[in-house]
Coordinates of C-alpha atoms in Angstrom, one line a residue:
Chain V
M1 CA 45.3 -12.4 -20.7
K2 CA 43.0 -12.8 -17.7
V3 CA 39.4 -12.2 -18.7
L4 CA 36.4 -12.1 -16.4
I5 CA 32.7 -12.3 -17.2
L6 CA 30.8 -10.8 -14.3
G7 CA 27.1 -11.6 -14.0
M8 CA 25.2 -9.1 -11.9
G9 CA 21.7 -9.2 -10.4
N10 CA 19.6 -10.2 -7.5
P11 CA 19.0 -13.9 -7.1
I12 CA 15.6 -13.4 -5.4
L13 CA 14.2 -10.9 -7.8
S14 CA 13.3 -13.2 -10.7
D15 CA 14.3 -11.4 -14.0
D16 CA 16.5 -9.0 -12.2
G17 CA 18.8 -12.0 -11.9
V18 CA 19.1 -12.7 -15.6
G19 CA 22.7 -11.5 -15.6
L20 CA 23.5 -14.2 -13.1
F21 CA 21.7 -16.9 -15.1
I22 CA 23.3 -15.9 -18.4
A23 CA 26.8 -15.6 -16.9
R24 CA 26.7 -19.1 -15.7
K25 CA 25.6 -20.3 -19.1
L26 CA 28.4 -18.4 -20.7
Q27 CA 30.9 -20.4 -18.7
K28 CA 30.1 -23.4 -20.9
S29 CA 30.5 -21.4 -24.1
L30 CA 33.7 -19.7 -23.0
P31 CA 35.6 -22.2 -20.7
A32 CA 38.9 -20.3 -20.8
V33 CA 37.3 -17.3 -19.3
D34 CA 36.6 -16.8 -15.6
V35 CA 33.0 -16.3 -14.7
S36 CA 31.8 -14.7 -11.4
T37 CA 28.4 -13.5 -10.2
T38 CA 27.4 -10.9 -7.7
A39 CA 24.3 -9.3 -6.2
M40 CA 26.3 -6.3 -5.1
A41 CA 27.1 -3.1 -6.9
G42 CA 29.3 0.0 -6.4
L43 CA 32.6 -0.5 -4.7
D44 CA 32.1 -4.2 -4.3
I45 CA 32.6 -4.6 -8.1
L46 CA 36.0 -3.1 -7.7
D47 CA 37.0 -6.0 -5.4
L48 CA 35.8 -8.5 -8.0
I49 CA 37.4 -7.1 -11.1
M50 CA 40.9 -6.1 -9.9
G51 CA 43.6 -8.4 -11.1
Y52 CA 41.9 -9.0 -14.5
D53 CA 43.1 -7.6 -17.8
Q54 CA 39.6 -7.4 -19.4
V55 CA 36.1 -7.6 -17.9
F56 CA 32.7 -8.1 -19.5
L57 CA 29.6 -7.3 -17.4
V58 CA 26.2 -8.9 -17.9
D59 CA 23.2 -7.4 -16.2
A60 CA 19.5 -6.8 -16.5
S61 CA 18.3 -3.5 -17.9
I62 CA 15.2 -1.5 -18.2
A63 CA 16.5 0.9 -20.9
K64 CA 13.2 0.6 -22.8
R65 CA 15.1 0.8 -26.0
S66 CA 13.9 -2.7 -27.0
G67 CA 11.7 -5.6 -25.9
P68 CA 12.4 -8.1 -23.1
G69 CA 15.3 -10.4 -23.9
E70 CA 17.0 -7.9 -26.2
V71 CA 20.6 -7.3 -25.6
T72 CA 22.2 -3.8 -25.6
R73 CA 25.9 -3.2 -25.3
F74 CA 26.5 -0.1 -23.1
G75 CA 29.7 1.9 -23.3
P76 CA 31.5 4.5 -21.1
E77 CA 29.4 7.2 -22.8
E78 CA 26.4 5.8 -20.8
N79 CA 28.0 7.3 -17.7
G80 CA 25.4 9.7 -16.7
V81 CA 25.9 10.2 -13.0
L82 CA 25.9 13.8 -12.1
H83 CA 23.6 13.9 -9.1
L84 CA 24.7 11.1 -6.8
F85 CA 22.2 10.9 -4.0
S86 CA 22.7 7.5 -2.4
S87 CA 25.6 5.1 -1.8
H88 CA 23.6 2.8 -4.1
G89 CA 24.6 5.0 -6.9
L90 CA 28.3 4.5 -7.4
N91 CA 28.8 4.4 -11.1
F92 CA 30.7 1.5 -12.7
F93 CA 32.8 3.6 -15.0
E94 CA 33.4 6.2 -12.3
L95 CA 34.7 3.4 -10.1
L96 CA 37.2 2.4 -12.8
R97 CA 38.4 6.0 -12.9
F98 CA 38.5 5.9 -9.1
G99 CA 40.7 2.8 -9.1
K100 CA 43.0 4.3 -11.7
A101 CA 43.2 7.6 -9.7
L102 CA 44.4 5.5 -6.7
G103 CA 47.1 3.9 -8.9
Y104 CA 45.5 0.5 -9.2
E105 CA 45.8 -1.5 -12.4
M106 CA 42.2 -1.6 -13.7
P107 CA 41.0 -3.9 -16.4
E108 CA 39.9 -2.8 -19.8
V109 CA 36.1 -3.0 -20.2
G110 CA 35.4 -5.4 -23.0
G111 CA 31.6 -4.8 -22.9
V112 CA 28.7 -4.1 -20.6
Y113 CA 25.7 -6.1 -21.8
G114 CA 22.3 -5.1 -20.7
I115 CA 19.5 -7.6 -21.1
E116 CA 16.1 -5.9 -21.3
I117 CA 13.6 -7.1 -18.8
G118 CA 10.0 -6.0 -18.2
D119 CA 8.9 -3.3 -15.8
E120 CA 7.2 -5.8 -13.6
I121 CA 9.8 -7.0 -11.1
C122 CA 8.7 -9.6 -8.6
F123 CA 10.3 -11.7 -6.0
G124 CA 11.2 -15.2 -7.2
H125 CA 14.1 -17.6 -7.7
Q126 CA 13.3 -18.3 -11.3
L127 CA 13.3 -16.2 -14.5
T128 CA 9.9 -15.6 -16.0
P129 CA 9.0 -18.0 -18.8
R130 CA 9.2 -15.4 -21.5
L131 CA 12.8 -14.5 -20.5
K132 CA 13.9 -18.1 -19.8
A133 CA 12.7 -19.0 -23.3
K134 CA 15.2 -16.5 -24.8
A135 CA 18.1 -17.5 -22.5
E136 CA 19.8 -19.6 -25.2
S137 CA 19.7 -17.0 -27.9
I138 CA 20.8 -14.3 -25.4
T139 CA 23.8 -16.5 -24.4
I140 CA 24.7 -17.2 -28.0
K141 CA 24.6 -13.5 -28.9
I142 CA 26.7 -12.4 -26.0
A143 CA 29.2 -15.3 -26.3
G144 CA 29.6 -14.5 -30.0
D145 CA 30.3 -10.9 -29.3
I146 CA 32.8 -11.6 -26.5
K147 CA 34.6 -14.2 -28.7
T148 CA 34.8 -11.6 -31.5
R149 CA 36.2 -9.0 -29.2
L150 CA 38.7 -11.3 -27.6
A151 CA 39.9 -12.5 -31.0
G152 CA 40.2 -8.9 -32.2
Chain G
M1 CA 1.2 29.6 -13.9
S2 CA 2.1 26.7 -11.6
K3 CA 5.3 24.9 -12.2
K4 CA 6.6 21.5 -11.2
I5 CA 10.3 20.6 -10.6
T6 CA 11.0 16.9 -10.8
I7 CA 14.2 15.4 -9.3
N8 CA 14.0 12.0 -10.7
P9 CA 16.5 9.2 -10.1
I10 CA 16.3 7.3 -13.4
T11 CA 17.3 3.9 -12.2
R12 CA 17.4 0.7 -14.1
L13 CA 14.1 0.1 -12.5
E14 CA 12.8 3.4 -13.7
G15 CA 10.6 5.4 -11.5
H16 CA 11.7 3.9 -8.3
G17 CA 11.9 7.2 -6.6
K18 CA 11.6 10.8 -7.4
I19 CA 11.3 14.1 -5.8
E20 CA 8.4 16.3 -6.9
I21 CA 8.6 20.0 -6.0
F22 CA 5.5 22.0 -6.8
L23 CA 5.8 25.7 -7.3
D24 CA 2.9 28.2 -6.9
D25 CA 2.0 30.9 -9.4
D26 CA 4.7 33.1 -7.9
G27 CA 7.4 30.5 -8.4
K28 CA 7.7 29.8 -4.7
V29 CA 7.8 26.2 -3.4
E30 CA 4.4 25.2 -2.4
D31 CA 5.0 21.5 -1.6
A32 CA 7.4 18.7 -2.0
F33 CA 7.0 14.9 -2.0
W34 CA 9.4 12.1 -2.1
Q35 CA 7.6 9.4 -4.0
V36 CA 8.7 5.8 -4.0
V37 CA 7.6 2.9 -6.2
E38 CA 8.6 0.1 -3.9
L39 CA 9.2 -3.5 -4.7
R40 CA 6.4 -5.3 -3.0
G41 CA 5.9 -9.0 -2.3
F42 CA 9.0 -9.7 -0.2
E43 CA 7.0 -10.9 2.8
R44 CA 4.8 -13.1 0.6
F45 CA 7.9 -14.5 -1.0
C46 CA 9.2 -15.6 2.4
L47 CA 6.0 -17.3 3.6
G48 CA 6.0 -21.1 3.6
R49 CA 9.8 -21.3 3.9
P50 CA 11.7 -22.6 7.0
A51 CA 12.5 -19.6 9.2
E52 CA 16.2 -20.5 9.2
E53 CA 16.3 -19.5 5.5
M54 CA 15.7 -15.8 6.5
T55 CA 19.4 -15.3 7.3
R56 CA 20.2 -16.4 3.7
I57 CA 17.3 -14.6 2.0
A58 CA 17.2 -11.3 3.9
P59 CA 20.7 -10.1 3.0
N60 CA 19.6 -10.1 -0.6
I61 CA 16.9 -7.5 0.1
C62 CA 19.6 -4.8 0.1
G63 CA 22.7 -4.4 -2.0
V64 CA 24.0 -1.8 0.5
C65 CA 23.3 -3.0 4.0
P66 CA 23.0 -6.8 3.8
S67 CA 24.8 -7.2 7.1
A68 CA 22.0 -5.3 8.9
H69 CA 19.3 -7.5 7.4
H70 CA 21.4 -10.5 8.2
M71 CA 21.8 -9.6 11.8
A72 CA 18.2 -8.5 12.3
A73 CA 17.1 -11.9 10.8
T74 CA 19.6 -13.8 13.1
K75 CA 18.2 -12.0 16.2
A76 CA 14.7 -12.6 15.1
L77 CA 15.6 -16.3 15.0
D78 CA 17.0 -16.0 18.5
G79 CA 13.6 -14.8 19.6
L80 CA 11.7 -17.4 17.5
Y81 CA 13.6 -20.2 19.2
G82 CA 13.6 -18.6 22.6
V83 CA 17.4 -18.8 22.9
D84 CA 20.0 -16.3 24.2
P85 CA 23.3 -16.4 22.4
T86 CA 26.4 -17.3 24.5
P87 CA 28.5 -14.3 25.7
T88 CA 31.2 -15.2 23.2
A89 CA 28.7 -15.4 20.4
K90 CA 27.4 -11.9 21.3
L91 CA 30.9 -10.6 21.3
I92 CA 31.6 -12.1 17.9
R93 CA 28.3 -10.8 16.4
Q94 CA 29.1 -7.3 17.7
L95 CA 32.6 -7.5 16.3
E96 CA 31.2 -8.3 12.9
Y97 CA 28.4 -5.7 13.1
N98 CA 30.7 -2.9 14.2
A99 CA 33.0 -3.7 11.2
F100 CA 29.9 -3.4 8.9
V101 CA 28.8 -0.1 10.5
I102 CA 32.4 1.3 10.0
E103 CA 32.5 0.2 6.4
D104 CA 29.1 1.6 5.5
H105 CA 29.5 4.9 7.3
Y106 CA 32.8 5.7 5.6
I107 CA 31.5 4.8 2.2
H108 CA 28.7 7.2 2.7
F109 CA 30.9 10.0 4.1
F110 CA 33.7 9.9 1.5
F111 CA 31.6 9.1 -1.6
L112 CA 28.5 11.1 -0.9
A113 CA 28.8 13.7 1.9
A114 CA 32.4 14.9 1.8
P115 CA 32.4 15.9 -1.9
D116 CA 29.8 18.5 -1.1
F117 CA 32.0 20.2 1.4
V118 CA 35.5 19.4 0.2
V119 CA 34.9 20.0 -3.5
G120 CA 32.1 22.5 -2.7
P121 CA 28.3 22.6 -3.0
D122 CA 28.5 24.9 -6.0
A123 CA 31.1 22.8 -7.9
H124 CA 30.0 21.2 -11.2
P125 CA 28.4 17.9 -10.4
A126 CA 30.9 16.1 -12.7
A127 CA 33.6 17.2 -10.2
R128 CA 31.6 16.9 -7.0
N129 CA 32.4 13.2 -6.4
I130 CA 35.0 10.9 -5.0
L131 CA 37.4 11.8 -7.8
G132 CA 37.0 15.5 -7.1
L133 CA 37.6 14.7 -3.5
I134 CA 40.9 12.9 -4.3
D135 CA 42.0 15.8 -6.4
K136 CA 41.5 18.1 -3.4
V137 CA 42.9 16.0 -0.6
G138 CA 45.2 13.6 -2.3
K139 CA 45.0 10.0 -3.3
E140 CA 46.4 8.9 0.1
T141 CA 43.0 9.6 1.5
G142 CA 41.3 7.4 -1.1
L143 CA 43.8 4.6 -0.4
K144 CA 43.1 4.9 3.3
V145 CA 39.3 4.6 2.7
I146 CA 40.0 1.5 0.6
E147 CA 42.2 0.0 3.2
V148 CA 39.9 0.6 6.2
R149 CA 37.1 -1.0 4.2
K150 CA 39.1 -3.9 3.1
R151 CA 40.4 -4.7 6.6
N152 CA 36.9 -4.5 8.2
R153 CA 35.5 -6.6 5.4
E154 CA 38.0 -9.3 6.4
I155 CA 36.4 -9.4 9.8
I156 CA 32.9 -9.9 8.3
K157 CA 34.2 -12.6 5.9
Y158 CA 36.1 -14.4 8.7
I159 CA 33.0 -14.6 10.9
F160 CA 30.1 -15.1 8.4
G161 CA 31.9 -16.6 5.4
K162 CA 31.1 -13.9 2.8
A163 CA 31.9 -10.2 3.1
A164 CA 29.2 -8.8 1.0
H165 CA 26.3 -11.1 1.8
P166 CA 26.9 -12.8 5.1
E167 CA 24.8 -15.9 5.4
G168 CA 26.0 -17.8 8.5
G169 CA 23.6 -16.4 11.2
L170 CA 22.4 -19.1 13.5
P171 CA 19.9 -18.9 16.4
G172 CA 21.8 -18.9 19.7
G173 CA 25.2 -18.3 18.3
V174 CA 27.7 -17.9 15.4
P175 CA 29.0 -20.4 12.9
G176 CA 32.7 -20.4 14.0
R177 CA 35.0 -19.3 16.7
I178 CA 37.8 -16.7 16.8
T179 CA 41.3 -18.1 17.2
E180 CA 44.1 -16.4 19.1
E181 CA 45.9 -16.1 15.8
A182 CA 42.9 -14.2 14.3
R183 CA 42.6 -12.0 17.4
K184 CA 46.0 -10.5 16.5
W185 CA 45.0 -9.2 13.1
I186 CA 41.5 -8.2 14.4
R187 CA 43.2 -6.1 17.1
E188 CA 45.5 -4.5 14.5
T189 CA 42.5 -3.7 12.3
A190 CA 40.6 -2.2 15.2
D191 CA 43.7 0.0 16.1
F192 CA 44.1 1.0 12.4
T193 CA 40.4 1.9 12.2
V194 CA 40.4 4.0 15.3
E195 CA 43.3 6.0 13.8
F196 CA 41.4 6.4 10.6
A197 CA 38.2 7.4 12.5
R198 CA 40.2 10.2 14.1
F199 CA 41.6 11.3 10.8
A200 CA 38.1 11.4 9.2
L201 CA 36.8 13.5 12.1
Q202 CA 39.7 15.9 11.7
L203 CA 39.0 16.1 8.0
F204 CA 35.4 17.1 8.9
R205 CA 36.6 19.7 11.4
D206 CA 39.1 21.2 8.9
T207 CA 36.7 21.3 5.9
V208 CA 33.4 22.0 7.5
L209 CA 33.8 23.4 10.9
G210 CA 36.8 25.4 9.8
N211 CA 34.8 27.0 7.0
K212 CA 32.4 29.7 8.1
E213 CA 30.1 29.3 5.1
Y214 CA 29.8 25.5 5.5
L215 CA 29.2 25.7 9.3
E216 CA 26.5 28.3 8.7
M217 CA 24.9 25.9 6.2
V218 CA 24.9 23.0 8.7
Q219 CA 23.3 25.4 11.3
S220 CA 20.9 27.0 8.9
E221 CA 17.2 26.9 9.5
A222 CA 16.9 25.5 6.0
Y223 CA 18.2 22.2 7.3
K224 CA 16.5 21.9 10.7
L225 CA 13.5 19.7 11.3
K226 CA 11.9 19.5 14.7
T227 CA 10.9 15.8 15.1
Y228 CA 11.0 13.1 17.6
Y229 CA 14.0 10.7 17.4
M230 CA 14.2 6.9 17.8
A231 CA 17.2 4.6 18.3
L232 CA 18.5 1.7 20.3
V233 CA 20.3 2.4 23.6
D234 CA 22.2 0.1 25.9
E235 CA 21.5 -0.4 29.6
N236 CA 23.3 2.9 30.4
K237 CA 21.2 4.7 27.7
K238 CA 24.4 5.0 25.5
V239 CA 24.6 4.5 21.8
T240 CA 24.5 0.9 20.7
F241 CA 24.3 -0.8 17.3
Y242 CA 23.7 -4.5 18.0
D243 CA 21.2 -4.7 20.9
G244 CA 19.3 -2.8 23.5
K245 CA 16.0 -1.1 24.1
V246 CA 14.3 1.3 21.7
R247 CA 14.3 4.8 23.1
V248 CA 12.3 7.7 21.7
V249 CA 12.9 11.4 22.7
D250 CA 10.5 14.3 21.9
P251 CA 11.6 17.4 20.0
E252 CA 12.8 18.9 23.2
G253 CA 14.9 15.9 24.0
N254 CA 12.8 14.5 26.8
Q255 CA 12.3 10.7 26.9
Y256 CA 9.0 9.9 25.3
A257 CA 9.2 6.1 25.3
L258 CA 11.5 3.3 26.2
F259 CA 10.5 -0.2 25.1
D260 CA 11.6 -3.7 24.2
P261 CA 11.9 -4.1 20.4
Q262 CA 9.4 -6.9 20.5
D263 CA 6.7 -4.4 21.6
Y264 CA 7.3 -2.2 18.5
T265 CA 3.8 -2.5 17.2
E266 CA 2.5 -0.8 20.3
H267 CA 4.6 2.2 19.5
I268 CA 5.1 2.4 15.8
G269 CA 2.1 3.0 13.5
E270 CA 2.2 2.7 9.7
W271 CA 0.1 5.1 7.6
V272 CA -0.7 4.7 3.9
E273 CA -0.8 7.7 1.6
P274 CA -2.0 7.5 -2.0
W275 CA 1.2 9.2 -3.4
T276 CA 3.7 6.7 -2.1
Y277 CA 4.1 3.0 -1.7
V278 CA 6.1 3.4 1.5
K279 CA 4.0 3.0 4.6
L280 CA 4.8 6.1 6.6
T281 CA 5.7 5.4 10.1
H282 CA 4.7 7.5 13.0
L283 CA 4.3 7.3 16.8
R284 CA 1.2 5.3 17.2
K285 CA 0.0 6.7 20.5
I286 CA 0.0 10.2 19.1
G287 CA -1.6 9.1 15.9
W288 CA -1.0 10.2 12.3
K289 CA -0.9 14.0 12.1
G290 CA 0.2 14.3 8.6
L291 CA 3.4 15.7 7.1
M292 CA 4.1 18.3 9.8
V293 CA 6.8 18.9 12.4
G294 CA 7.0 20.9 15.5
D295 CA 4.3 21.0 18.1
G296 CA 1.8 18.1 17.7
T297 CA 3.9 16.1 15.2
S298 CA 4.0 12.3 15.4
L299 CA 6.9 12.0 13.1
Y300 CA 10.3 10.8 14.3
R301 CA 13.7 10.3 12.6
V302 CA 16.2 7.5 12.8
G303 CA 19.8 7.2 11.8
P304 CA 23.2 8.6 13.1
L305 CA 21.9 12.0 14.3
A306 CA 18.9 10.3 16.0
R307 CA 21.2 7.9 17.8
L308 CA 23.1 10.8 19.3
N309 CA 20.0 12.7 20.2
V310 CA 18.3 9.7 21.7
A311 CA 21.3 8.5 23.8
E312 CA 22.7 10.1 26.9
G313 CA 26.2 9.7 25.5
M314 CA 28.5 7.5 23.6
A315 CA 29.7 4.1 24.9
T316 CA 33.4 4.8 24.3
P317 CA 35.7 7.6 25.4
L318 CA 36.9 9.2 22.1
A319 CA 33.4 9.0 20.6
Q320 CA 32.1 10.7 23.8
E321 CA 34.6 13.6 23.3
A322 CA 33.4 14.0 19.7
Y323 CA 29.8 13.8 20.8
E324 CA 30.3 16.6 23.3
E325 CA 32.1 18.7 20.7
M326 CA 29.2 18.2 18.3
F327 CA 26.4 19.3 20.6
E328 CA 28.4 22.2 22.0
T329 CA 28.9 23.4 18.4
L330 CA 25.3 22.9 17.5
G331 CA 23.9 24.6 20.6
G332 CA 22.9 21.6 22.7
K333 CA 20.6 18.6 22.5
P334 CA 18.6 17.6 20.7
A335 CA 20.2 18.8 17.4
H336 CA 17.6 19.1 14.7
H337 CA 20.2 19.8 12.0
T338 CA 19.7 17.5 9.1
L339 CA 23.2 18.0 7.7
A340 CA 24.7 17.1 11.1
M341 CA 23.8 13.5 10.2
N342 CA 27.1 13.5 8.3
W343 CA 29.0 14.5 11.5
A344 CA 27.1 12.1 13.7
R345 CA 27.9 9.3 11.2
L346 CA 31.6 9.8 11.8
I347 CA 31.1 9.8 15.6
C348 CA 29.2 6.5 15.3
A349 CA 31.9 5.0 13.2
L350 CA 34.5 6.1 15.8
Q351 CA 32.5 4.3 18.6
A352 CA 32.2 1.2 16.5
A353 CA 36.0 1.2 16.0
E354 CA 36.7 1.8 19.6
H355 CA 34.3 -0.9 20.6
N356 CA 36.1 -3.4 18.4
Q357 CA 39.3 -2.5 20.2
I358 CA 37.6 -3.5 23.4
I359 CA 36.2 -6.7 21.9
A360 CA 39.6 -7.6 20.5
A361 CA 41.0 -7.5 24.0
D362 CA 38.3 -9.4 25.6
P363 CA 39.5 -12.8 26.9
F364 CA 36.1 -14.4 26.2
L365 CA 36.4 -13.6 22.4
T366 CA 38.3 -16.8 21.7
S367 CA 36.2 -19.1 23.9
K368 CA 34.9 -22.2 22.2
D369 CA 31.4 -21.6 23.7
I370 CA 29.9 -20.0 20.6
R371 CA 26.4 -21.5 20.5
N372 CA 23.5 -22.1 22.8
M373 CA 21.6 -25.1 21.5
D374 CA 18.8 -24.8 23.9
L375 CA 16.3 -24.1 21.1
R376 CA 12.6 -24.2 21.8
L377 CA 10.4 -22.9 19.1
R378 CA 8.2 -20.1 20.3
R379 CA 6.7 -19.4 16.9
E380 CA 7.3 -15.6 17.1
G381 CA 10.4 -13.5 17.2
V382 CA 11.5 -9.9 16.6
G383 CA 15.0 -8.9 15.7
C384 CA 16.1 -5.3 16.0
V385 CA 19.5 -3.6 15.2
E386 CA 20.7 -0.1 14.5
A387 CA 21.2 -0.4 10.8
P388 CA 23.6 2.3 9.5
R389 CA 20.6 4.3 8.3
G390 CA 18.5 3.7 11.5
T391 CA 16.5 1.2 13.5
L392 CA 15.6 -2.0 11.7
F393 CA 13.0 -4.4 12.7
H394 CA 12.4 -8.0 11.5
H395 CA 9.3 -9.7 12.9
Y396 CA 8.5 -13.4 12.0
K397 CA 5.8 -15.8 13.0
T398 CA 5.8 -19.5 12.2
D399 CA 3.6 -22.6 12.5
R400 CA 4.5 -25.4 14.9
N401 CA 7.0 -26.8 12.3
G402 CA 9.0 -23.5 12.1
I403 CA 7.5 -22.6 8.7
L404 CA 7.0 -18.9 8.2
T405 CA 3.4 -17.7 8.3
M406 CA 4.1 -13.9 8.8
V407 CA 7.0 -11.7 8.0
N408 CA 7.1 -8.0 8.7
L409 CA 10.0 -5.6 8.2
I410 CA 10.3 -2.0 9.1
V411 CA 13.4 -0.5 7.5
A412 CA 15.2 2.8 8.3
T413 CA 14.2 4.6 5.2
Q414 CA 10.5 3.8 6.0
H415 CA 10.9 5.6 9.4
N416 CA 12.5 8.5 7.6
A417 CA 10.3 8.7 4.6
A418 CA 8.0 11.5 5.9
P419 CA 10.8 13.5 7.4
I420 CA 12.7 13.2 4.1
C421 CA 9.7 14.8 2.3
L422 CA 9.8 17.7 4.8
S423 CA 13.5 18.1 4.7
V424 CA 13.4 18.4 0.9
K425 CA 10.5 20.8 1.1
Q426 CA 12.3 22.9 3.7
A427 CA 15.5 23.1 1.6
A428 CA 13.6 23.8 -1.6
Q429 CA 11.7 26.6 0.0
E430 CA 15.0 28.2 0.9
F431 CA 16.8 27.7 -2.3
V432 CA 14.3 27.3 -5.2
R433 CA 12.6 30.4 -6.6
G434 CA 10.9 29.8 -9.9
T435 CA 12.4 27.6 -12.6
D436 CA 15.6 29.5 -13.1
V437 CA 17.4 27.6 -10.4
K438 CA 21.2 27.5 -10.2
E439 CA 22.8 24.1 -10.1
G440 CA 24.4 24.8 -6.7
F441 CA 21.0 25.6 -5.3
L442 CA 19.5 22.4 -6.5
N443 CA 22.5 20.6 -5.0
R444 CA 21.6 22.2 -1.7
V445 CA 18.2 20.6 -2.0
E446 CA 19.8 17.2 -2.8
M447 CA 22.1 17.6 0.2
A448 CA 19.1 17.5 2.5
F449 CA 18.0 14.3 0.8
R450 CA 21.5 12.7 0.7
A451 CA 22.1 13.2 4.4
Y452 CA 19.6 10.4 5.1
D453 CA 21.3 8.1 2.6
P454 CA 17.9 6.6 1.8
C455 CA 17.6 3.1 0.4
L456 CA 15.1 3.1 -2.4
A457 CA 14.8 -0.2 -4.2
C458 CA 17.1 -1.9 -1.7
A459 CA 17.3 -5.1 -3.7
T460 CA 18.3 -3.5 -7.0
H461 CA 21.2 -1.9 -8.6
A462 CA 21.5 0.2 -11.7
L463 CA 23.1 -0.4 -15.1
P464 CA 25.7 0.6 -15.8
G465 CA 26.0 0.8 -12.0
T466 CA 24.5 4.1 -11.3
I467 CA 21.4 5.8 -10.0
P468 CA 21.7 9.3 -11.5
F469 CA 19.4 12.2 -10.9
S470 CA 17.8 14.1 -13.7
I471 CA 16.1 17.3 -12.7
N472 CA 13.2 18.4 -14.8
I473 CA 11.4 21.7 -14.5
R474 CA 7.9 21.5 -15.9
D475 CA 5.1 23.8 -16.5
K476 CA 1.6 23.2 -15.4
E477 CA 0.8 21.0 -18.3
G478 CA 3.8 18.8 -17.5
K479 CA 5.9 20.0 -20.4
I480 CA 9.6 20.2 -19.6
I481 CA 10.8 23.7 -19.9
R482 CA 14.2 23.2 -18.4
K483 CA 16.3 20.1 -17.9
L484 CA 19.3 19.8 -15.7

C-alpha cells in the first residue's frame, strides 16, 4: 500500500509552516511512508495525492478548540464549504469528490491533523519557540496515531 | 431597530476578511464594507536580504498566483540591475506567464463563476460548485479543465523548475533554453488550449448569453460600477500580460493617463482607513474622494474587465472577435458590468493561448541567447505585470551591495478593495431587505464579490482546505438572530 504524509503550510510564515516542519520529522519515525510538503492548496493537492492508496495531511490550524501545539484530527464532517468566494477556497474533501467524479482513483484519507497555532502570524523562516518546544511531542503523537491506523 | 448582516469567511486564520452589511431601521441596506485583517510585515521580512532572493521568497506570498509575484520580482531585478532580457528570454518568460494566466483564469471560471450560471444562482450552495457543474455539463468538461491545467503547468515547470512555485527568475534572462524537441509539445499544448478556450467561451455563450434571465443579471444596474480602469497595454495599446505601459481610462473610456510602471508612485495614491488594513489605492492626482463612484471619483478597477476597457483591442485575432462581441452585447465601451469580469476572463485566457501559439512558432524561441549578463546595479527597480486579478507592482531599493533596503508591493486586490466594497453594497441594496433574506439573494451579493476573485491572506490556506462563508444576521446589539 502506498501511503503519503503531506505537510502543508507556508515556509515564510513562521508557525503557519508547522505542518512542513512536523512532516519532515515524521519521515524519521515512519521511514516506509512517503513524505511530501507543499505551500499550495486547492487543486494543487490533487496533483500530489493521486497515485497513493492512503494519505495523511498535517497542517496548522486556528480552530481555537485548544491551546497552541495541541493536535486535532479533522474528518470529512469538517467540510463546511457552502459559500465559496475565492479560488483560495477549494475544499480538500470536495476535491476528493471532484477527483472521484472524474473517474480518478483517489486515496483514502487516513487523517487530517491540525496543529493549533496562535492567532499572531508573522513572517519568518522559523517556528516560534513555544511551538518548536512542542515539536517532538506533536511528532510522537501524530506518528503514533498514523502507525495505529496503518496497523488497523 | 438597526440590523447588521455579516458575511464572514471563517478561515484558518480567522477574521481575515468579512463583509459587513449594515441595515437601517427600515431593513434597507445603509452601508457595506469589506474588511480585511491583512498579514503585515512582509516588506520588513525582506529587508537585509540579497535582492536576488526575492524571486524565491515572493512566490510564497500567494498560494494562488505565485507566478505573478515571481515574474514581477524577476522584472524588478531587471530594473535593479539595469538589464534588458534578450529577445529569446522575453519570449520564454511570456510563454510561461501566458501558461499561468490560462491556468488561473480557468480555475476561477470553472470552479467559482460557472457554477452560479450553470447550476444556477438560486441552487442550494451545496450543489452550486464544481461537482454540481459536472452533473450539469458532464464529466468530460471537468476532464478537459484538468487536462488544460496539466499541460500548461508542464510549460511552467519546464521553464522555471517548479509548477506551483516557480523560483528560477534571473535578472536579464531565464534559467534554461527551449529545445526543438520541447517546441513540439509546447505547440501542441498551445493548439489544445486555443481549442479549449473556444469551448469555454461557447459554454459561456450557451449558458449565460443564451439565458435571458442571466444576461439581464449581467447587464443589471445592481452590478454596474462607474469607475476608472487601469491595466498594462502594449505599444499598440492592446491587452498584454507580461510587459507594457500602464494605461488608465476614465469612466467614459477616455485615456486619463499612460505611464511607465516605474512612475507608479506619481499616479497611485494609498489611503488608510481605520476599518481595514488594506491601503486603499486611488488616482493620486485626483486625490482620495472616499468610497464613491461616478463623477468626481478617484477609484479605479483592475483585472480582466479593466484590461478590456483600458485597451484598444486584443492582441490576437480570435480574442479580438470575442472582445468585439462582448462590447457589442454590453452596449459599448467602457463596460462597467462587474459580472462581465467572468466573460472578460475567458477572452483574456483566449488571447494568452493564441499568443502561445505565436510564440511556439517563433524561430527565436529555441535560441541559446537566453541571458544578458550586462548587469549593473542601479539600486532601484520596479517590476510590473498583469497578474490574473490585475496590475501588480513590485518595487525594490538596495544598498550598494545589492542588499534590500526598501520593498513595496501593490497587489491587484488592493487596487480593487474600495470598488469591492461598493460592488457589495450595490448588490446588497438590490437584493437585501431586512433580515429575512433568501439564500439565492445572498448568493447574488456574493457573486459581486466573487467576480473580483480577491486574494485575502495571500500567503495562507485553510484547514481542511477551505475558506467557507458563514452569513450572520445580527441585531443592533450584535446578537445573531439568523445564521445561514
